[in-house]
Amino acid sequence: MDNGTVKLAPSILAADFARLGEQVAEAERAGADRIHVDVMDGHFVPNLSMGPAIVQSLRRVTPLTLETHLMISDPDAFLDDFAAAGSDSLLVHWEGNNNLHRTVQRIRVLGKRAGVVINPATPSAVLEEIVQDVDQVLVMTVNPGFGHQQFLPSTLPKIRRIRELVERRKPACEVEVDGGIDATTAPLVVRAGATVLVAGSAIFGERDGVSGAMSRLRRAVEHHERNITAAERSAPQRSQPCNSD
Ligand code: DX5
Ligand code: ZN
């Protein structure tokens, strides 16, 4: 996104697959910072989506960063395939991975950016010993598996805690959110500390097209940020406690 701090990652799960190249090109023209590719195996999540062949096709038509969100039971078995297909970032779930550190190391050996993803019911504390090894943390703001679900507001305090953790342990690590992000929820997650927003249906599912939808999201975040800053500036300073004697 344009304000220099918040980035927008359109999720192609909500795109029209018959016109995928066209839709990605539209997102690119509208200023998308990266493309989010949701990979589902019907096992880790109850849905099937796409595999390395889609990444390979997209790699030929866009210079944008392709981040691959692996919602699959055995990510280790597919890291090499996605890396070879052209993924720039590989995002793996904390849930169900007994050897997360090894998975992250393998992603590094492949020369890719590494990210760890946590589900809504997973506490932020699990990131404590892995955050220093990754480039991004992806916080699920819906239960993974489907697009167009409702944002879970209960994830907001967790995003705040993760922002604090990242500032403490690795400030360069990105805090990204995924699920139910639209013009109403985007300002909330940004305020909580997210700097990268994944959005599927709010970008590809809108009648006025990808570029109209992206401008709306961008405006919602910028407008909110301006209002907050103005409110903070005009808020009365808290008075210093004074001694009565
Ligand atoms: C959900 C996926 C999301 C999904 C988001 O499991 O990880 O990336 O595409 O879709 P929206 O933005 O429609 O909630
Ligand atoms: Zn995703």
mmCIF file of C-alpha atoms and ligand atoms in Angstrom:
data_model
loop_
_atom_site.group_PDB
_atom_site.id
_atom_site.type_symbol
_atom_site.label_atom_id
_atom_site.label_comp_id
_atom_site.label_asym_id
_atom_site.label_seq_id
_atom_site.Cartn_x
_atom_site.Cartn_y
_atom_site.Cartn_z
ATOM 1 C CA MET A 1 0.000 0.000 0.000
ATOM 2 C CA ASP A 2 0.993 3.553 -0.614
ATOM 3 C CA ASN A 3 1.477 4.949 2.862
ATOM 4 C CA GLY A 4 4.867 3.283 3.037
ATOM 5 C CA THR A 5 4.157 1.016 5.962
ATOM 6 C CA VAL A 6 1.106 -1.110 5.156
ATOM 7 C CA LYS A 7 1.332 -3.611 2.307
ATOM 8 C CA LEU A 8 -1.494 -5.300 0.472
ATOM 9 C CA ALA A 9 -1.356 -8.952 -0.604
ATOM 10 C CA PRO A 10 -4.298 -9.974 -2.806
ATOM 11 C CA SER A 11 -5.219 -13.644 -2.313
ATOM 12 C CA ILE A 12 -5.962 -15.309 -5.644
ATOM 13 C CA LEU A 13 -8.216 -17.837 -3.927
ATOM 14 C CA ALA A 14 -11.029 -15.382 -4.627
ATOM 15 C CA ALA A 15 -9.958 -14.651 -8.216
ATOM 16 C CA ASP A 16 -11.669 -15.920 -11.353
ATOM 17 C CA PHE A 17 -9.353 -18.826 -12.230
ATOM 18 C CA ALA A 18 -10.396 -18.669 -15.875
ATOM 19 C CA ARG A 19 -8.865 -15.174 -15.995
ATOM 20 C CA LEU A 20 -6.113 -15.580 -13.430
ATOM 21 C CA GLY A 21 -3.291 -13.888 -15.372
ATOM 22 C CA GLU A 22 -5.537 -10.955 -16.185
ATOM 23 C CA GLN A 23 -6.672 -10.543 -12.579
ATOM 24 C CA VAL A 24 -3.117 -10.676 -11.250
ATOM 25 C CA ALA A 25 -2.066 -8.086 -13.844
ATOM 26 C CA GLU A 26 -4.932 -5.866 -12.671
ATOM 27 C CA ALA A 27 -3.800 -6.233 -9.052
ATOM 28 C CA GLU A 28 -0.248 -5.400 -10.107
ATOM 29 C CA ARG A 29 -1.393 -2.237 -11.939
ATOM 30 C CA ALA A 30 -3.435 -1.242 -8.886
ATOM 31 C CA GLY A 31 -0.320 -1.365 -6.708
ATOM 32 C CA ALA A 32 -0.418 -4.821 -5.092
ATOM 33 C CA ASP A 33 2.754 -5.441 -3.121
ATOM 34 C CA ARG A 34 2.691 -9.233 -3.459
ATOM 35 C CA ILE A 35 0.407 -12.057 -4.489
ATOM 36 C CA HIS A 36 -0.835 -14.490 -1.850
ATOM 37 C CA VAL A 37 -1.256 -18.100 -3.034
ATOM 38 C CA ASP A 38 -3.374 -20.373 -0.801
ATOM 39 C CA VAL A 39 -2.439 -24.034 -1.022
ATOM 40 C CA MET A 40 -4.871 -26.528 0.562
ATOM 41 C CA ASP A 41 -4.713 -30.310 0.604
ATOM 42 C CA GLY A 42 -8.173 -31.346 1.826
ATOM 43 C CA HIS A 43 -6.542 -32.753 4.949
ATOM 44 C CA PHE A 44 -4.913 -29.972 6.957
ATOM 45 C CA VAL A 45 -7.983 -27.923 6.019
ATOM 46 C CA PRO A 46 -11.277 -29.222 4.629
ATOM 47 C CA ASN A 47 -10.784 -27.788 1.132
ATOM 48 C CA LEU A 48 -8.661 -28.253 -1.973
ATOM 49 C CA SER A 49 -7.140 -25.425 -3.930
ATOM 50 C CA MET A 50 -3.951 -25.227 -5.985
ATOM 51 C CA GLY A 51 -0.414 -26.565 -6.279
ATOM 52 C CA PRO A 52 3.012 -25.676 -7.704
ATOM 53 C CA ALA A 53 1.727 -25.593 -11.317
ATOM 54 C CA ILE A 54 -0.245 -22.421 -10.561
ATOM 55 C CA VAL A 55 2.831 -20.792 -9.014
ATOM 56 C CA GLN A 56 4.859 -21.756 -12.070
ATOM 57 C CA SER A 57 2.292 -20.177 -14.408
ATOM 58 C CA LEU A 58 2.068 -16.999 -12.327
ATOM 59 C CA ARG A 59 5.860 -16.753 -12.156
ATOM 60 C CA ARG A 60 5.881 -16.358 -15.944
ATOM 61 C CA VAL A 61 3.433 -13.464 -15.956
ATOM 62 C CA THR A 62 4.218 -11.327 -12.891
ATOM 63 C CA PRO A 63 7.338 -9.880 -11.286
ATOM 64 C CA LEU A 64 5.485 -9.488 -7.974
ATOM 65 C CA THR A 65 6.570 -11.464 -4.935
ATOM 66 C CA LEU A 66 4.646 -14.739 -4.806
ATOM 67 C CA GLU A 67 3.999 -15.740 -1.215
ATOM 68 C CA THR A 68 2.757 -19.273 -0.757
ATOM 69 C CA HIS A 69 0.565 -20.084 2.244
ATOM 70 C CA LEU A 70 0.857 -23.826 2.786
ATOM 71 C CA MET A 71 -2.259 -25.217 4.467
ATOM 72 C CA ILE A 72 -1.100 -28.793 3.997
ATOM 73 C CA SER A 73 -0.300 -31.650 6.379
ATOM 74 C CA ASP A 74 3.203 -32.312 5.127
ATOM 75 C CA PRO A 75 4.741 -28.999 4.042
ATOM 76 C CA ASP A 76 8.272 -30.443 4.082
ATOM 77 C CA ALA A 77 7.353 -32.748 1.183
ATOM 78 C CA PHE A 78 6.503 -29.799 -1.072
ATOM 79 C CA LEU A 79 8.942 -27.017 -0.151
ATOM 80 C CA ASP A 80 11.360 -27.887 -2.954
ATOM 81 C CA ASP A 81 8.550 -28.058 -5.539
ATOM 82 C CA PHE A 82 7.180 -24.643 -4.624
ATOM 83 C CA ALA A 83 10.656 -23.137 -4.494
ATOM 84 C CA ALA A 84 11.435 -24.532 -7.948
ATOM 85 C CA ALA A 85 8.084 -23.289 -9.250
ATOM 86 C CA GLY A 86 8.998 -19.726 -8.281
ATOM 87 C CA SER A 87 7.583 -19.003 -4.829
ATOM 88 C CA ASP A 88 9.466 -16.187 -3.092
ATOM 89 C CA SER A 89 8.104 -16.796 0.411
ATOM 90 C CA LEU A 90 6.988 -20.039 1.956
ATOM 91 C CA LEU A 91 4.588 -19.709 4.881
ATOM 92 C CA VAL A 92 4.112 -22.777 7.063
ATOM 93 C CA HIS A 93 1.713 -23.388 9.921
ATOM 94 C CA TRP A 94 2.843 -23.883 13.500
ATOM 95 C CA GLU A 95 -0.063 -26.322 13.994
ATOM 96 C CA GLY A 96 0.757 -29.957 13.281
ATOM 97 C CA ASN A 97 4.452 -29.361 12.669
ATOM 98 C CA ASN A 98 6.652 -31.158 15.192
ATOM 99 C CA ASN A 99 9.812 -29.876 13.553
ATOM 100 C CA LEU A 100 9.001 -26.309 12.668
ATOM 101 C CA HIS A 101 12.551 -25.100 13.125
ATOM 102 C CA ARG A 102 13.816 -27.714 10.685
ATOM 103 C CA THR A 103 11.155 -26.711 8.145
ATOM 104 C CA VAL A 104 12.176 -23.060 8.464
ATOM 105 C CA GLN A 105 15.835 -23.977 8.034
ATOM 106 C CA ARG A 106 15.006 -25.892 4.850
ATOM 107 C CA ILE A 107 13.168 -22.835 3.477
ATOM 108 C CA ARG A 108 16.296 -20.782 4.178
ATOM 109 C CA VAL A 109 18.527 -23.341 2.434
ATOM 110 C CA LEU A 110 16.240 -23.013 -0.582
ATOM 111 C CA GLY A 111 16.954 -19.284 -0.536
ATOM 112 C CA LYS A 112 13.362 -18.248 0.178
ATOM 113 C CA ARG A 113 11.734 -15.976 2.724
ATOM 114 C CA ALA A 114 10.271 -17.960 5.595
ATOM 115 C CA GLY A 115 7.055 -17.303 7.447
ATOM 116 C CA VAL A 116 5.190 -18.988 10.271
ATOM 117 C CA VAL A 117 1.383 -19.002 10.402
ATOM 118 C CA ILE A 118 -0.828 -19.398 13.472
ATOM 119 C CA ASN A 119 -4.526 -20.222 13.628
ATOM 120 C CA PRO A 120 -7.064 -18.219 15.661
ATOM 121 C CA ALA A 121 -7.016 -20.682 18.606
ATOM 122 C CA THR A 122 -3.215 -20.770 18.797
ATOM 123 C CA PRO A 123 -1.682 -18.422 21.381
ATOM 124 C CA SER A 124 0.949 -15.864 20.425
ATOM 125 C CA ALA A 125 3.388 -17.409 22.929
ATOM 126 C CA VAL A 126 4.216 -20.273 20.529
ATOM 127 C CA LEU A 127 6.078 -17.736 18.388
ATOM 128 C CA GLU A 128 8.499 -16.837 21.164
ATOM 129 C CA GLU A 129 11.223 -19.289 20.063
ATOM 130 C CA ILE A 130 10.753 -19.098 16.283
ATOM 131 C CA VAL A 131 10.181 -15.416 15.545
ATOM 132 C CA GLN A 132 13.893 -14.642 15.319
ATOM 133 C CA ASP A 133 14.244 -17.238 12.535
ATOM 134 C CA VAL A 134 11.489 -16.002 10.222
ATOM 135 C CA ASP A 135 10.848 -12.998 7.972
ATOM 136 C CA GLN A 136 7.138 -12.851 8.578
ATOM 137 C CA VAL A 137 4.446 -14.023 10.965
ATOM 138 C CA LEU A 138 1.029 -14.618 9.451
ATOM 139 C CA VAL A 139 -1.836 -14.350 11.915
ATOM 140 C CA MET A 140 -5.014 -16.093 10.757
ATOM 141 C CA THR A 141 -7.988 -13.859 11.469
ATOM 142 C CA VAL A 142 -10.400 -16.606 10.351
ATOM 143 C CA ASN A 143 -10.075 -20.378 10.577
ATOM 144 C CA PRO A 144 -8.108 -21.408 7.491
ATOM 145 C CA GLY A 145 -9.696 -23.297 4.604
ATOM 146 C CA PHE A 146 -12.098 -20.932 2.907
ATOM 147 C CA GLY A 147 -12.335 -17.439 1.557
ATOM 148 C CA HIS A 148 -15.122 -15.006 2.357
ATOM 149 C CA GLN A 149 -15.415 -15.796 6.061
ATOM 150 C CA GLN A 150 -16.126 -13.317 8.794
ATOM 151 C CA PHE A 151 -13.211 -11.653 10.557
ATOM 152 C CA LEU A 152 -12.730 -12.827 14.158
ATOM 153 C CA PRO A 153 -12.338 -9.727 16.398
ATOM 154 C CA SER A 154 -10.955 -11.952 19.172
ATOM 155 C CA THR A 155 -7.685 -12.057 17.184
ATOM 156 C CA LEU A 156 -7.046 -8.319 17.694
ATOM 157 C CA PRO A 157 -5.449 -8.533 21.167
ATOM 158 C CA LYS A 158 -3.271 -11.355 19.852
ATOM 159 C CA ILE A 159 -2.074 -9.221 16.945
ATOM 160 C CA ARG A 160 -1.117 -6.580 19.522
ATOM 161 C CA ARG A 161 0.822 -9.132 21.567
ATOM 162 C CA ILE A 162 2.604 -10.384 18.442
ATOM 163 C CA ARG A 163 3.550 -6.819 17.486
ATOM 164 C CA GLU A 164 5.101 -6.406 20.942
ATOM 165 C CA LEU A 165 6.930 -9.721 20.644
ATOM 166 C CA VAL A 166 8.276 -8.836 17.203
ATOM 167 C CA GLU A 167 9.456 -5.413 18.407
ATOM 168 C CA ARG A 168 11.257 -7.131 21.255
ATOM 169 C CA ARG A 169 12.784 -10.059 19.373
ATOM 170 C CA LYS A 170 13.029 -9.135 15.683
ATOM 171 C CA PRO A 171 11.664 -5.756 14.567
ATOM 172 C CA ALA A 172 12.344 -6.528 10.891
ATOM 173 C CA CYS A 173 9.877 -9.423 10.957
ATOM 174 C CA GLU A 174 6.593 -8.564 9.222
ATOM 175 C CA VAL A 175 3.261 -9.031 10.964
ATOM 176 C CA GLU A 176 0.702 -10.098 8.380
ATOM 177 C CA VAL A 177 -2.989 -10.950 8.774
ATOM 178 C CA ASP A 178 -5.220 -13.203 6.699
ATOM 179 C CA GLY A 179 -8.971 -13.670 6.594
ATOM 180 C CA GLY A 180 -12.011 -11.403 6.524
ATOM 181 C CA ILE A 181 -9.976 -8.284 5.792
ATOM 182 C CA ASP A 182 -12.070 -5.536 4.191
ATOM 183 C CA ALA A 183 -12.482 -1.763 4.466
ATOM 184 C CA THR A 184 -14.046 -2.143 7.920
ATOM 185 C CA THR A 185 -11.564 -4.577 9.464
ATOM 186 C CA ALA A 186 -8.360 -3.352 7.766
ATOM 187 C CA PRO A 187 -8.047 -0.250 9.998
ATOM 188 C CA LEU A 188 -8.527 -2.400 13.113
ATOM 189 C CA VAL A 189 -5.723 -4.827 12.289
ATOM 190 C CA VAL A 190 -3.385 -2.021 11.254
ATOM 191 C CA ARG A 191 -4.077 -0.265 14.519
ATOM 192 C CA ALA A 192 -3.267 -3.525 16.345
ATOM 193 C CA GLY A 193 0.103 -3.727 14.605
ATOM 194 C CA ALA A 194 -0.277 -5.560 11.288
ATOM 195 C CA THR A 195 1.753 -4.191 8.384
ATOM 196 C CA VAL A 196 0.774 -6.645 5.649
ATOM 197 C CA LEU A 197 -2.865 -7.395 4.819
ATOM 198 C CA VAL A 198 -4.013 -10.424 2.833
ATOM 199 C CA ALA A 199 -7.388 -9.880 1.192
ATOM 200 C CA GLY A 200 -9.255 -12.202 -1.173
ATOM 201 C CA SER A 201 -12.941 -11.484 -1.545
ATOM 202 C CA ALA A 202 -12.527 -7.791 -0.669
ATOM 203 C CA ILE A 203 -10.248 -7.457 -3.729
ATOM 204 C CA PHE A 204 -11.346 -9.985 -6.329
ATOM 205 C CA GLY A 205 -15.000 -10.253 -5.355
ATOM 206 C CA GLU A 206 -16.015 -6.620 -5.783
ATOM 207 C CA ARG A 207 -18.238 -5.384 -8.611
ATOM 208 C CA ASP A 208 -16.142 -2.343 -9.411
ATOM 209 C CA GLY A 209 -13.084 -4.472 -10.096
ATOM 210 C CA VAL A 210 -9.720 -5.077 -8.499
ATOM 211 C CA SER A 211 -8.435 -1.543 -8.721
ATOM 212 C CA GLY A 212 -11.572 0.047 -7.180
ATOM 213 C CA ALA A 213 -11.489 -2.508 -4.376
ATOM 214 C CA MET A 214 -7.815 -1.927 -3.636
ATOM 215 C CA SER A 215 -8.266 1.843 -3.539
ATOM 216 C CA ARG A 216 -11.132 1.414 -1.106
ATOM 217 C CA LEU A 217 -8.982 -0.695 1.226
ATOM 218 C CA ARG A 218 -6.081 1.715 0.975
ATOM 219 C CA ARG A 219 -8.340 4.716 1.681
ATOM 220 C CA ALA A 220 -9.916 2.983 4.687
ATOM 221 C CA VAL A 221 -6.507 2.446 6.288
ATOM 222 C CA GLU A 222 -5.180 5.924 5.465
ATOM 223 C CA HIS A 223 -8.339 7.696 6.598
ATOM 224 C CA HIS A 224 -8.347 5.816 9.880
ATOM 225 C CA GLU A 225 -4.655 6.487 10.480
ATOM 226 C CA ARG A 226 -5.181 10.231 9.846
ATOM 227 C CA ASN A 227 -8.106 10.353 12.276
ATOM 228 C CA ILE A 228 -6.220 8.486 14.970
ATOM 229 C CA THR A 229 -3.184 10.731 14.627
ATOM 230 C CA ALA A 230 -5.364 13.838 14.785
ATOM 231 C CA ALA A 231 -7.200 12.491 17.844
ATOM 232 C CA GLU A 232 -3.919 11.702 19.555
ATOM 233 C CA ARG A 233 -2.591 15.164 18.788
ATOM 234 C CA SER A 234 -5.642 16.907 20.243
ATOM 235 C CA ALA A 235 -6.032 14.587 23.256
ATOM 236 C CA PRO A 236 -5.377 16.386 26.545
ATOM 237 C CA GLN A 237 -2.022 15.462 28.042
ATOM 238 C CA ARG A 238 -2.365 13.369 31.153
ATOM 239 C CA SER A 239 -1.562 15.612 34.086
ATOM 240 C CA GLN A 240 1.414 14.782 36.238
ATOM 241 C CA PRO A 241 0.559 13.590 39.729
ATOM 242 C CA CYS A 242 1.275 16.424 42.111
ATOM 243 C CA ASN A 243 2.246 16.353 45.722
ATOM 244 C CA SER A 244 -0.163 18.093 48.005
ATOM 245 C CA ASP A 245 2.432 19.263 50.493
HETATM 246 C C1 DX5 B 1 -8.153 -18.747 4.101
HETATM 247 C C2 DX5 B 1 -7.014 -18.235 3.256
HETATM 248 C C3 DX5 B 1 -7.111 -16.801 2.935
HETATM 249 C C4 DX5 B 1 -8.316 -16.441 2.097
HETATM 250 C C5 DX5 B 1 -8.763 -15.091 2.546
HETATM 251 O O1 DX5 B 1 -7.868 -20.021 4.526
HETATM 252 O O2 DX5 B 1 -5.768 -18.463 3.903
HETATM 253 O O3 DX5 B 1 -5.924 -16.322 2.338
HETATM 254 O O4 DX5 B 1 -8.060 -16.387 0.734
HETATM 255 O O5 DX5 B 1 -9.943 -14.786 1.930
HETATM 256 P P1 DX5 B 1 -10.849 -13.563 2.396
HETATM 257 O O6 DX5 B 1 -10.018 -12.331 2.280
HETATM 258 O O7 DX5 B 1 -12.008 -13.606 1.437
HETATM 259 O O8 DX5 B 1 -11.253 -13.836 3.814
HETATM 260 ZN ZN ZN B 2 -3.961 -17.436 3.083
#
